[in-house]
Amino acid sequence: MEKKHVLSVLVENHAGVLSRVSGLFSRRGYSIDSLVVCETSDPKVSRMTIVVCGDEYILEQIQKQLSKLEEVISISKCEHSATCQREMALIKVKARGEERGVIIETCNIYRAHIVDVSETALIIEATGSEDKISSLIRLLEPYGILELLKSGLVAMDRGEKVALN
């Protein structure tokens, strides 16, 4: 049964690592749903949050292939209940006249922020779970979404566990 899996991968922070990791996925025919990379508190280490769909066998194969890369320091599967998972979206929505007030109220309910205003549109920044972001997008669709940008999922362990093994 195909399921969404979130992996947190710590890697050495140097040129070419992202290319090697993404190349591994493409060579094996695995699809990446989202990939977010950033430097950690240690500038020598980056964290990759990788979202993939597949069954347990595919997940196991991905983890085995990743662990073969010399730049990979550690791989953790992010269980939803043990991690804080968030996504960020920028949504440009048509907004004229009376519609503006309704859109702003909708944003307030979702704790989203208006980050840019023009005569004909608003740009909204929303952060939260994938479900929250999707729900907000569905409510804004009737007004006309002009552009949509989502960051991809990021995840962090809830406890004091430190993944630098």
GROMACS .gro file of C-alpha atoms in nm:
model
  165
    1MET     CA    1   0.000   0.000   0.000
    2GLU     CA    2   0.145   0.337  -0.107
    3LYS     CA    3   0.184   0.586   0.174
    4LYS     CA    4   0.352   0.923   0.220
    5HIS     CA    5   0.682   0.900   0.410
    6VAL     CA    6   0.890   1.186   0.549
    7LEU     CA    7   1.265   1.139   0.587
    8SER     CA    8   1.503   1.371   0.767
    9VAL     CA    9   1.852   1.327   0.623
   10LEU     CA   10   2.159   1.497   0.767
   11VAL     CA   11   2.432   1.545   0.509
   12GLU     CA   12   2.770   1.710   0.481
   13ASN     CA   13   2.718   2.068   0.366
   14HIS     CA   14   2.917   2.104   0.048
   15ALA     CA   15   2.865   2.151  -0.324
   16GLY     CA   16   2.716   1.860  -0.517
   17VAL     CA   17   2.542   1.679  -0.230
   18LEU     CA   18   2.192   1.785  -0.336
   19SER     CA   19   2.267   1.673  -0.691
   20ARG     CA   20   2.393   1.333  -0.571
   21VAL     CA   21   2.086   1.273  -0.353
   22SER     CA   22   1.833   1.382  -0.617
   23GLY     CA   23   2.026   1.185  -0.882
   24LEU     CA   24   1.998   0.873  -0.668
   25PHE     CA   25   1.618   0.908  -0.673
   26SER     CA   26   1.595   0.966  -1.048
   27ARG     CA   27   1.834   0.678  -1.135
   28ARG     CA   28   1.622   0.439  -0.929
   29GLY     CA   29   1.292   0.570  -1.067
   30TYR     CA   30   1.169   0.701  -0.731
   31SER     CA   31   0.964   1.019  -0.725
   32ILE     CA   32   1.024   1.296  -0.471
   33ASP     CA   33   0.703   1.471  -0.361
   34SER     CA   34   0.896   1.748  -0.190
   35LEU     CA   35   1.254   1.825  -0.095
   36VAL     CA   36   1.361   2.102   0.141
   37VAL     CA   37   1.727   2.164   0.222
   38CYS     CA   38   1.889   2.406   0.464
   39GLU     CA   39   2.199   2.448   0.676
   40THR     CA   40   2.167   2.335   1.039
   41SER     CA   41   2.308   2.513   1.345
   42ASP     CA   42   2.636   2.349   1.243
   43PRO     CA   43   2.744   2.512   0.912
   44LYS     CA   44   2.919   2.189   0.810
   45VAL     CA   45   2.586   2.000   0.811
   46SER     CA   46   2.263   2.043   0.613
   47ARG     CA   47   1.924   1.883   0.677
   48MET     CA   48   1.719   1.748   0.390
   49THR     CA   49   1.350   1.686   0.451
   50ILE     CA   50   1.239   1.448   0.178
   51VAL     CA   51   0.877   1.344   0.120
   52VAL     CA   52   0.825   1.031  -0.090
   53CYS     CA   53   0.530   0.803  -0.165
   54GLY     CA   54   0.563   0.430  -0.168
   55ASP     CA   55   0.518   0.111   0.027
   56GLU     CA   56   0.750  -0.006   0.305
   57TYR     CA   57   0.971  -0.193   0.058
   58ILE     CA   58   1.033   0.122  -0.148
   59LEU     CA   59   1.103   0.321   0.169
   60GLU     CA   60   1.353   0.059   0.282
   61GLN     CA   61   1.527   0.068  -0.058
   62ILE     CA   62   1.547   0.448  -0.051
   63GLN     CA   63   1.699   0.441   0.298
   64LYS     CA   64   1.954   0.176   0.193
   65GLN     CA   65   2.056   0.371  -0.117
   66LEU     CA   66   2.085   0.699   0.076
   67SER     CA   67   2.300   0.535   0.344
   68LYS     CA   68   2.550   0.431   0.074
   69LEU     CA   69   2.628   0.794  -0.008
   70GLU     CA   70   2.942   0.898   0.180
   71GLU     CA   71   2.803   1.249   0.246
   72VAL     CA   72   2.501   1.113   0.437
   73ILE     CA   73   2.549   1.139   0.813
   74SER     CA   74   2.213   1.003   0.933
   75ILE     CA   75   1.864   0.915   0.812
   76SER     CA   76   1.553   0.933   1.029
   77LYS     CA   77   1.196   0.847   0.936
   78CYS     CA   78   0.970   1.123   1.069
   79GLU     CA   79   0.665   0.963   1.228
   80HIS     CA   80   0.377   1.209   1.223
   81SER     CA   81   0.301   1.166   1.594
   82ALA     CA   82   0.665   1.220   1.700
   83THR     CA   83   0.744   1.522   1.484
   84CYS     CA   84   0.621   1.874   1.425
   85GLN     CA   85   0.552   1.903   1.051
   86ARG     CA   86   0.484   2.231   0.872
   87GLU     CA   87   0.455   2.372   0.525
   88MET     CA   88   0.452   2.734   0.408
   89ALA     CA   89   0.254   2.875   0.118
   90LEU     CA   90   0.234   3.207  -0.063
   91ILE     CA   91  -0.104   3.251  -0.231
   92LYS     CA   92  -0.185   3.541  -0.465
   93VAL     CA   93  -0.561   3.591  -0.476
   94LYS     CA   94  -0.779   3.828  -0.678
   95ALA     CA   95  -0.927   4.072  -0.427
   96ARG     CA   96  -1.147   4.366  -0.518
   97GLY     CA   97  -1.402   4.565  -0.324
   98GLU     CA   98  -1.611   4.373  -0.072
   99GLU     CA   99  -1.425   4.049  -0.141
  100ARG     CA  100  -1.117   4.187   0.036
  101GLY     CA  101  -1.289   4.190   0.374
  102VAL     CA  102  -1.407   3.830   0.341
  103ILE     CA  103  -1.061   3.715   0.228
  104ILE     CA  104  -0.894   3.897   0.518
  105GLU     CA  105  -1.138   3.741   0.769
  106THR     CA  106  -1.071   3.396   0.619
  107CYS     CA  107  -0.697   3.459   0.658
  108ASN     CA  108  -0.748   3.560   1.022
  109ILE     CA  109  -0.932   3.235   1.096
  110TYR     CA  110  -0.636   3.040   0.953
  111ARG     CA  111  -0.377   3.266   1.121
  112ALA     CA  112  -0.247   3.351   0.776
  113HIS     CA  113  -0.093   3.691   0.702
  114ILE     CA  114  -0.143   3.938   0.421
  115VAL     CA  115   0.215   4.015   0.310
  116ASP     CA  116   0.147   4.224  -0.001
  117VAL     CA  117  -0.142   4.431  -0.132
  118SER     CA  118  -0.212   4.568  -0.479
  119GLU     CA  119  -0.524   4.725  -0.630
  120THR     CA  120  -0.642   4.390  -0.761
  121ALA     CA  121  -0.478   4.120  -0.548
  122LEU     CA  122  -0.351   4.013  -0.208
  123ILE     CA  123  -0.056   3.789  -0.135
  124ILE     CA  124  -0.118   3.567   0.165
  125GLU     CA  125   0.144   3.380   0.367
  126ALA     CA  126   0.017   3.070   0.544
  127THR     CA  127   0.210   2.826   0.760
  128GLY     CA  128   0.080   2.500   0.906
  129SER     CA  129   0.003   2.139   0.837
  130GLU     CA  130  -0.054   2.023   0.481
  131ASP     CA  131  -0.425   1.982   0.563
  132LYS     CA  132  -0.452   2.339   0.695
  133ILE     CA  133  -0.283   2.483   0.386
  134SER     CA  134  -0.504   2.275   0.153
  135SER     CA  135  -0.817   2.381   0.339
  136LEU     CA  136  -0.727   2.750   0.312
  137ILE     CA  137  -0.652   2.712  -0.060
  138ARG     CA  138  -0.993   2.548  -0.117
  139LEU     CA  139  -1.167   2.842   0.056
  140LEU     CA  140  -0.973   3.097  -0.150
  141GLU     CA  141  -1.026   2.926  -0.488
  142PRO     CA  142  -1.368   3.087  -0.556
  143TYR     CA  143  -1.204   3.434  -0.547
  144GLY     CA  144  -0.946   3.331  -0.808
  145ILE     CA  145  -0.600   3.214  -0.719
  146LEU     CA  146  -0.354   3.391  -0.949
  147GLU     CA  147  -0.037   3.220  -0.821
  148LEU     CA  148   0.046   2.956  -0.564
  149LEU     CA  149   0.382   2.861  -0.418
  150LYS     CA  150   0.433   2.597  -0.151
  151SER     CA  151   0.762   2.537   0.028
  152GLY     CA  152   0.740   2.164   0.078
  153LEU     CA  153   0.717   1.995   0.413
  154VAL     CA  154   0.968   2.044   0.694
  155ALA     CA  155   0.972   1.827   1.005
  156MET     CA  156   1.146   1.832   1.343
  157ASP     CA  157   1.143   1.583   1.630
  158ARG     CA  158   0.921   1.694   1.920
  159GLY     CA  159   1.151   1.570   2.198
  160GLU     CA  160   1.507   1.645   2.294
  161LYS     CA  161   1.644   1.383   2.057
  162VAL     CA  162   1.934   1.516   1.852
  163ALA     CA  163   1.976   1.353   1.511
  164LEU     CA  164   2.352   1.422   1.475
  165ASN     CA  165   2.479   1.065   1.526
   0.00000   0.00000   0.00000
